[in-house]
Amino acid sequence: MTAIEPERTVSVVGAGTMGQGIAQVALVAGHPVRLYDAVPGRAGEATSAVAARLDRLVAKGRLAAGERDAARERLRPVAELAGLAGSALVIEAVVERLDVKQRLFTELEAVVDDACLLATNTSSLPVTAVAGPLRRPGRLVGLHFFNPAPLLPLVEVVSGHATDPVAADRAYATAAAWGKTPVRCADTPGFVVNRVARPFYAEAFRVLEERAADAATIDAVLRGSGGFAMGPFELTDLIGQDVNEAVTRSVYEAFFHSPKFTPSLAQRRLVEAGLLGRKSGRGWYDHAEGAERPEPRTAAPEKAPGSVVLHGELPPPAAVLPGLIEAAGIGVTRVGPGHGDWGHLVLPGGARLTLTDGRAAEHPRICFDLALDYRGCERVALAASPAASPADVRAATGLFQALGKRVSVVDDVPGMIVARTVALLVDLAEDAAGRGVASREDIDTAMRLGVNYPRGPLEWGRELDVEWVRRFLQNMEFEYPGGRYAPSQPLRRRAAVKESLLQS
């Protein structure tokens, strides 16, 4: 694979935030860069904005002054599309409308030579359709940068149905030469990140709609127990509710209204009301100056039980808990098999304490949510069935507080918060891998770098045990019939292979 040589010209069409960021990346990599925008004067304004960004890099010690001056000399705005003649690569970052992109690339074909590589930065439109009207569609590839392009390392290199493998290889090598981490993916709705990430938002919104917990508590649980850098409510307020909802709706429609990708009515109402997040001053949260941030539900300190009884073995995600409980000075008495397929703890009052299994809490039962790492997590959520006594809830709360955790007691909802989110992330990642959207390694890389997940979802599936994920989702599908939680065929197949290996 040969990257485009640094002395060759890279052109960017679209002088908005993303276009400016891509231009900066190409400039810092040593290319002459031309910047064009259909709005008169905007390319010149964007050139000044990029120059100011370079100044800030110098001030922070990330770029030498001489390199900045040389980069400024290589950056040139152009007023007409014809000014892009001679480019080795043209990347568009214009409005997300198929007709606009198709018209642009059709006009570009009359300007650049046949060796010029064409790239679309689309995040939601099919690369195949963008290239459809071209005389030579094989030279068009998707180069999906993430915002802000100079900072985020991931680039999805998307091959459309007609994309020439040589063009995809050249685009991949160029992104790597620019210091990015490229991943290859097929031209399917949402590519990798926007396809696999949908449950992170959708499940949180559904828990809110079911009134099991408020936004601040859901965010806190996903951060403190799931290990995510931001909760979905604060993240979509940052992204923009209109932007996030549009991507969700686009993926939903592209998958022919699959229940796996059903949008949130609650989020739609926010968009309709103009409550778009930080940019409008209010979204899920109030971002006005001086506004108080709501606090998550956090239980008051409770006394830990002196001992618990362990029936059978806890499922793999929670297998470390008995040892942690004993290390905290609480006795653990081990007896016969657990209830059903998975083990459980019994509190002194008689209630079962179990890892959520995708079902509503049965009586008398208290469920605890999944954690990325029960040793290191700082928060755990509990949900009790109506038959569980307040004393049992207090005992369960005290038990996890004795392990150094904050506890959020939420209303009983199947799958709770973290478990249902992670199980669906694993399922969609397995489905993407099984359908050849991207390699397993690239899927995990994309999710770690593109949306800053603490684990790649396939890696998380291995740690949790895909058989546990399959059974959990089957239980969720029983609670919520309709296909949203039905385990995908690739997940079922992977779980079956593991089970057969264990039996052999």
XYZ file of C-alpha atoms in Angstrom:
504
model
C 0.000 0.000 0.000
C 1.401 3.406 -1.009
C 0.267 6.587 0.657
C -0.177 9.774 -1.318
C 3.186 11.494 -1.306
C 3.490 14.551 0.979
C 4.411 16.831 -1.927
C 1.124 16.037 -3.702
C -1.854 18.357 -3.264
C -4.790 17.415 -1.072
C -8.000 19.407 -1.533
C -10.915 19.724 0.855
C -14.395 20.726 -0.271
C -16.523 22.167 2.523
C -15.052 24.759 4.862
C -17.049 24.017 7.998
C -15.637 22.630 11.237
C -14.987 19.169 9.813
C -13.486 20.467 6.577
C -11.160 22.765 8.490
C -10.095 19.895 10.719
C -9.312 17.600 7.785
C -7.394 20.405 6.069
C -5.336 20.875 9.233
C -4.522 17.163 9.414
C -3.323 17.124 5.789
C -1.337 20.323 6.291
C 0.498 19.061 9.379
C 1.311 15.878 7.408
C 3.180 18.070 4.886
C 0.756 18.365 1.969
C -0.093 21.461 -0.021
C -3.792 21.950 0.746
C -6.496 23.746 -1.184
C -9.756 24.622 0.513
C -12.972 25.263 -1.408
C -16.508 26.117 -0.333
C -19.518 26.923 -2.490
C -20.381 29.923 -0.284
C -18.332 32.917 -1.476
C -15.712 34.024 1.011
C -16.099 31.041 3.318
C -12.930 29.292 2.118
C -10.893 32.407 2.937
C -12.449 32.619 6.399
C -11.738 28.938 6.967
C -8.124 29.397 5.887
C -7.710 32.077 8.549
C -9.353 29.788 11.116
C -6.951 26.943 10.279
C -4.002 29.341 10.561
C -5.240 30.369 14.014
C -5.421 26.692 15.013
C -1.802 26.280 13.941
C -0.875 29.291 16.087
C -2.487 27.589 19.084
C -0.467 24.427 18.412
C 2.717 26.504 18.466
C 1.652 28.182 21.714
C 1.100 24.752 23.283
C 4.477 23.495 22.100
C 2.960 20.902 19.767
C 4.232 22.482 16.545
C 7.422 24.362 15.766
C 7.023 27.936 14.561
C 8.930 27.124 11.373
C 6.600 24.209 10.632
C 3.603 26.463 11.187
C 4.953 29.071 8.769
C 5.610 26.412 6.140
C 2.125 24.970 6.611
C 0.563 28.408 6.153
C 2.406 28.761 2.871
C 0.999 25.440 1.691
C -2.641 26.333 2.511
C -4.571 28.126 -0.201
C -8.281 28.942 -0.521
C -9.777 28.689 -3.991
C -12.893 30.450 -5.236
C -13.842 28.031 -7.992
C -14.034 24.240 -8.159
C -11.701 24.424 -11.154
C -8.985 25.521 -8.731
C -8.749 21.944 -7.485
C -7.224 20.702 -10.753
C -4.010 18.770 -10.179
C -5.078 17.388 -6.786
C -3.989 13.885 -5.836
C -6.842 13.562 -3.335
C -10.091 15.481 -2.881
C -12.080 14.957 0.326
C -15.583 16.382 0.605
C -17.083 17.476 3.917
C -20.295 19.119 2.732
C -23.894 18.830 3.873
C -25.236 15.281 4.411
C -27.453 15.221 1.337
C -26.998 12.555 -1.295
C -27.960 14.780 -4.223
C -25.483 17.479 -3.153
C -22.617 15.005 -2.840
C -23.432 13.272 -6.124
C -23.528 16.579 -7.978
C -20.249 17.689 -6.413
C -18.323 14.564 -7.392
C -19.812 14.599 -10.892
C -18.514 18.149 -11.316
C -15.150 17.181 -9.817
C -14.672 14.453 -12.429
C -14.541 17.179 -15.070
C -11.855 19.041 -13.083
C -9.379 16.471 -11.739
C -7.465 13.854 -13.726
C -8.312 10.167 -13.727
C -5.588 9.340 -11.186
C -7.085 11.598 -8.511
C -8.524 9.753 -5.514
C -11.959 10.981 -4.425
C -13.200 10.595 -0.841
C -16.437 11.346 0.969
C -16.490 12.086 4.684
C -20.130 11.037 4.971
C -21.150 9.533 8.283
C -24.562 8.210 7.234
C -24.996 8.090 3.460
C -24.048 5.008 1.426
C -20.701 5.427 -0.313
C -22.019 3.240 -3.126
C -24.842 5.691 -3.826
C -22.540 8.723 -3.657
C -20.337 7.128 -6.336
C -23.273 5.867 -8.416
C -23.419 8.646 -11.060
C -19.638 8.837 -11.581
C -17.905 7.900 -14.791
C -15.241 6.119 -12.722
C -16.925 5.130 -9.436
C -14.061 2.805 -8.479
C -11.876 5.699 -7.352
C -14.320 6.978 -4.740
C -13.902 5.766 -1.163
C -15.305 6.757 2.212
C -12.873 8.486 4.584
C -14.969 9.071 7.681
C -13.091 11.277 10.136
C -14.445 11.908 13.616
C -14.881 15.385 15.046
C -12.570 17.073 15.965
C -10.521 15.574 13.146
C -7.107 16.834 14.342
C -7.591 15.198 17.762
C -9.529 11.972 17.256
C -7.354 9.207 15.778
C -9.993 7.017 14.114
C -10.746 7.071 10.387
C -13.220 4.604 8.892
C -12.083 3.653 5.375
C -15.270 2.588 3.640
C -15.336 0.600 0.411
C -18.469 1.068 -1.657
C -19.792 -1.677 -3.902
C -17.763 -0.332 -6.839
C -14.684 0.915 -4.949
C -11.446 -0.355 -6.460
C -9.387 -2.207 -3.803
C -6.341 -0.206 -4.921
C -8.193 3.032 -4.135
C -9.187 1.735 -0.690
C -5.613 0.625 -0.005
C -4.256 4.030 -1.000
C -6.782 5.824 1.194
C -5.957 3.524 4.138
C -2.203 4.059 3.726
C -2.657 7.816 3.453
C -4.721 8.012 6.649
C -2.064 5.960 8.444
C 0.709 8.238 7.104
C -1.200 11.183 8.553
C -0.897 9.625 12.004
C -4.458 8.329 12.123
C -5.660 4.837 13.003
C -7.643 3.657 9.977
C -10.039 0.726 10.023
C -11.524 -0.914 6.960
C -15.252 -1.414 6.710
C -17.900 -2.313 4.176
C -20.523 0.121 2.961
C -23.351 -0.697 5.345
C -25.607 1.702 7.283
C -23.670 3.491 10.005
C -20.410 1.783 8.960
C -18.891 0.462 12.234
C -19.181 3.108 14.950
C -22.584 4.589 14.164
C -24.030 1.117 13.638
C -22.704 -0.598 16.762
C -23.054 2.394 19.114
C -26.828 2.827 18.848
C -27.726 0.822 22.021
C -25.542 3.052 24.184
C -28.053 5.834 23.621
C -31.230 3.884 22.905
C -31.224 1.707 26.021
C -30.588 4.643 28.338
C -33.449 6.549 26.756
C -35.702 3.514 27.085
C -34.884 3.113 30.790
C -35.768 6.797 31.234
C -39.029 6.365 29.294
C -39.922 3.447 31.566
C -39.286 5.740 34.543
C -36.843 3.340 36.151
C -34.276 6.082 36.776
C -33.590 9.709 35.941
C -31.002 10.906 33.411
C -28.382 11.868 36.005
C -28.568 8.445 37.674
C -28.393 6.539 34.378
C -25.372 8.588 33.328
C -23.698 8.029 36.704
C -24.268 4.256 36.589
C -22.898 3.928 33.059
C -19.832 5.951 34.054
C -19.255 4.534 37.506
C -20.209 0.920 36.819
C -19.828 0.574 33.060
C -16.594 2.520 32.826
C -17.804 4.800 30.027
C -16.188 8.237 29.880
C -19.545 10.008 29.565
C -23.137 8.953 30.048
C -25.482 8.968 27.041
C -27.527 11.953 28.210
C -24.535 14.216 28.746
C -22.876 12.917 25.570
C -25.881 13.575 23.325
C -26.201 17.043 24.867
C -22.589 17.585 23.769
C -23.069 16.110 20.291
C -26.410 17.847 19.748
C -29.734 16.064 20.115
C -30.639 16.869 16.506
C -27.375 15.404 15.198
C -27.554 12.244 17.299
C -31.239 11.684 16.574
C -30.690 12.196 12.835
C -27.980 9.520 12.786
C -30.206 7.123 14.740
C -33.109 7.739 12.380
C -30.868 7.345 9.323
C -29.562 3.968 10.514
C -33.104 2.872 11.460
C -34.462 3.731 8.018
C -31.467 2.230 6.206
C -32.082 -1.064 8.018
C -35.735 -1.031 6.887
C -37.068 -0.102 10.348
C -35.364 -2.950 12.178
C -36.449 -2.950 15.854
C -32.754 -3.191 16.758
C -32.414 0.493 15.827
C -35.758 2.008 16.857
C -35.316 5.722 17.709
C -36.397 7.254 21.009
C -39.648 9.197 21.206
C -38.293 11.111 24.197
C -35.311 12.307 22.167
C -37.578 13.208 19.229
C -39.606 15.439 21.551
C -36.425 17.212 22.655
C -35.528 17.930 19.039
C -39.037 19.118 18.232
C -38.891 21.474 21.220
C -35.529 22.890 20.112
C -33.806 21.541 23.230
C -30.682 20.459 21.380
C -28.168 20.337 24.229
C -25.265 22.637 24.953
C -25.582 24.573 21.702
C -29.140 25.634 22.554
C -28.550 25.971 26.291
C -30.750 23.056 27.276
C -31.227 19.428 26.349
C -31.548 16.595 28.821
C -29.757 18.979 31.186
C -29.900 22.742 31.729
C -26.647 24.273 30.447
C -27.437 27.858 31.324
C -24.725 29.691 33.221
C -25.072 28.942 36.910
C -27.571 26.111 36.416
C -27.233 23.340 38.988
C -26.436 19.875 37.685
C -28.873 17.279 39.079
C -27.328 14.714 41.405
C -27.737 10.979 40.754
C -29.630 8.787 43.183
C -27.106 7.632 45.751
C -28.186 5.547 48.744
C -27.407 6.679 52.263
C -24.901 4.554 54.228
C -26.327 1.238 55.428
C -25.002 -1.502 57.676
C -23.520 -4.471 55.845
C -24.753 -7.972 56.674
C -22.443 -10.114 58.736
C -22.626 -12.976 56.264
C -24.269 -14.163 53.056
C -24.898 -17.601 51.559
C -23.624 -18.443 48.074
C -25.679 -20.991 46.148
C -23.761 -22.434 43.212
C -21.430 -20.183 41.229
C -22.204 -16.636 40.163
C -22.160 -16.156 36.373
C -18.788 -15.197 34.839
C -19.219 -11.414 34.951
C -19.775 -11.497 38.720
C -17.595 -14.472 39.662
C -15.130 -12.267 41.577
C -17.740 -10.961 44.014
C -17.597 -13.727 46.657
C -13.872 -13.179 47.055
C -14.353 -9.410 47.326
C -17.066 -9.915 49.939
C -14.838 -12.166 52.029
C -11.963 -9.683 51.691
C -14.292 -7.043 53.159
C -14.735 -9.183 56.282
C -18.187 -10.524 55.440
C -18.653 -14.273 55.740
C -19.603 -16.313 52.687
C -21.098 -19.758 53.228
C -21.049 -21.916 50.109
C -23.835 -24.442 49.650
C -25.491 -26.418 46.830
C -26.484 -25.381 43.316
C -27.932 -22.015 42.399
C -31.379 -21.121 41.179
C -31.716 -22.243 37.552
C -28.550 -21.981 35.489
C -26.848 -19.272 37.533
C -25.846 -19.041 41.136
C -26.977 -16.404 43.601
C -26.350 -14.968 47.021
C -28.897 -15.134 49.842
C -29.116 -12.254 52.292
C -29.841 -12.820 56.010
C -33.469 -11.804 55.477
C -33.930 -14.529 52.865
C -33.970 -12.470 49.648
C -31.882 -13.677 46.714
C -29.221 -11.265 45.431
C -28.434 -11.951 41.765
C -26.735 -10.420 38.785
C -29.477 -9.156 36.510
C -30.278 -11.826 33.933
C -32.537 -9.827 31.639
C -35.732 -10.596 33.518
C -37.702 -8.416 35.873
C -36.788 -9.173 39.478
C -38.776 -12.119 40.800
C -39.933 -12.282 44.396
C -38.223 -11.931 46.673
C -35.155 -10.929 44.664
C -32.762 -8.016 44.412
C -30.760 -7.636 41.213
C -27.421 -5.899 40.898
C -26.270 -4.465 37.590
C -23.311 -5.479 35.488
C -19.985 -3.736 36.148
C -16.997 -3.489 33.878
C -14.790 -4.440 36.816
C -16.322 -5.152 40.212
C -12.952 -4.591 41.842
C -12.379 -1.131 40.441
C -15.853 0.267 39.721
C -17.046 3.061 41.990
C -20.818 2.620 41.657
C -23.275 -0.301 41.486
C -27.003 -0.156 40.750
C -29.579 -2.299 42.567
C -33.206 -3.058 41.662
C -35.583 -4.902 43.981
C -38.737 -6.816 43.251
C -41.873 -5.580 45.065
C -41.680 -8.618 47.350
C -38.220 -7.729 48.647
C -38.398 -6.103 52.072
C -36.874 -2.681 52.809
C -34.559 -4.456 55.249
C -33.245 -6.691 52.458
C -32.678 -3.668 50.215
C -30.756 -1.975 53.001
C -28.679 -5.124 53.537
C -27.850 -5.359 49.823
C -26.953 -1.679 49.798
C -24.693 -2.080 52.817
C -23.038 -5.122 51.242
C -21.876 -3.193 48.179
C -21.004 -0.150 50.257
C -18.720 -2.415 52.286
C -16.922 -3.146 48.997
C -16.279 0.586 48.585
C -19.075 1.247 46.093
C -21.641 3.980 45.869
C -25.065 2.451 45.382
C -27.913 3.676 43.200
C -31.226 1.953 43.885
C -33.334 2.126 40.708
C -36.799 0.843 39.947
C -37.170 -2.719 38.752
C -36.636 -2.890 34.987
C -35.529 -5.955 32.990
C -31.811 -5.889 32.293
C -31.286 -2.778 34.428
C -28.913 -0.212 32.850
C -25.366 -1.385 32.124
C -26.174 -5.028 31.399
C -28.796 -4.372 28.724
C -26.577 -1.722 27.110
C -23.449 -3.850 26.994
C -25.272 -7.023 25.906
C -26.711 -5.208 22.890
C -23.356 -3.616 22.059
C -21.828 -7.099 22.052
C -24.673 -8.441 19.929
C -24.466 -5.697 17.294
C -20.676 -6.047 17.162
C -20.947 -9.818 16.686
C -23.557 -9.221 13.995
C -21.294 -6.733 12.213
C -18.349 -9.135 12.374
C -20.458 -12.057 11.206
C -21.711 -10.077 8.224
C -18.242 -8.988 7.180
C -18.721 -5.293 7.946
C -15.204 -5.190 9.397
C -12.694 -7.487 11.026
C -13.139 -8.290 14.696
C -9.978 -6.369 15.548
C -11.093 -3.318 13.563
C -14.534 -3.329 15.192
C -13.024 -3.206 18.674
C -10.492 -0.579 17.605
C -13.227 1.563 16.053
C -15.383 1.499 19.185
C -12.502 2.257 21.547
C -11.154 5.137 19.473
C -14.292 6.434 17.790
C -16.511 6.704 20.870
C -13.958 6.155 23.635
C -15.440 2.925 25.003
C -13.527 1.315 27.876
C -13.492 -2.007 26.008
C -14.123 -3.056 22.472
C -17.539 -4.772 22.523
C -16.156 -8.053 21.169
C -13.447 -7.992 23.823
C -16.124 -7.337 26.421
C -18.146 -10.242 25.059
C -15.181 -12.558 25.560
C -14.718 -11.355 29.127
C -18.403 -11.668 29.988
C -18.843 -14.992 28.142
C -20.891 -14.916 24.937
C -23.121 -17.667 26.305
C -24.082 -15.390 29.204
C -24.826 -12.593 26.708
C -26.962 -14.931 24.589
C -29.037 -16.123 27.540
C -29.397 -12.594 28.871
C -30.747 -11.351 25.525
C -33.124 -14.303 25.234
C -34.572 -13.298 28.595
C -34.838 -9.695 27.457
C -36.647 -10.805 24.310
C -39.125 -12.693 26.490
C -39.741 -9.530 28.528
C -39.919 -7.296 25.427
C -41.112 -9.389 22.457
C -40.645 -7.935 19.003
C -37.051 -8.573 17.951
C -35.164 -5.693 19.546
C -33.364 -8.004 21.963
C -33.378 -11.234 19.965
C -29.783 -12.548 19.842
C -28.334 -12.226 16.354
C -27.428 -15.341 14.416
C -23.659 -14.609 14.614
C -23.916 -14.286 18.407
C -25.926 -17.514 18.703
C -23.469 -19.312 16.470
C -20.468 -18.093 18.458
C -22.107 -19.136 21.723
C -22.934 -22.564 20.275
C -19.351 -23.076 19.149
C -18.092 -22.239 22.633
C -20.602 -24.565 24.237
C -19.648 -27.437 21.931
C -15.971 -26.904 22.713
C -16.689 -27.067 26.440
C -18.609 -30.317 25.985
C -15.976 -31.981 23.819
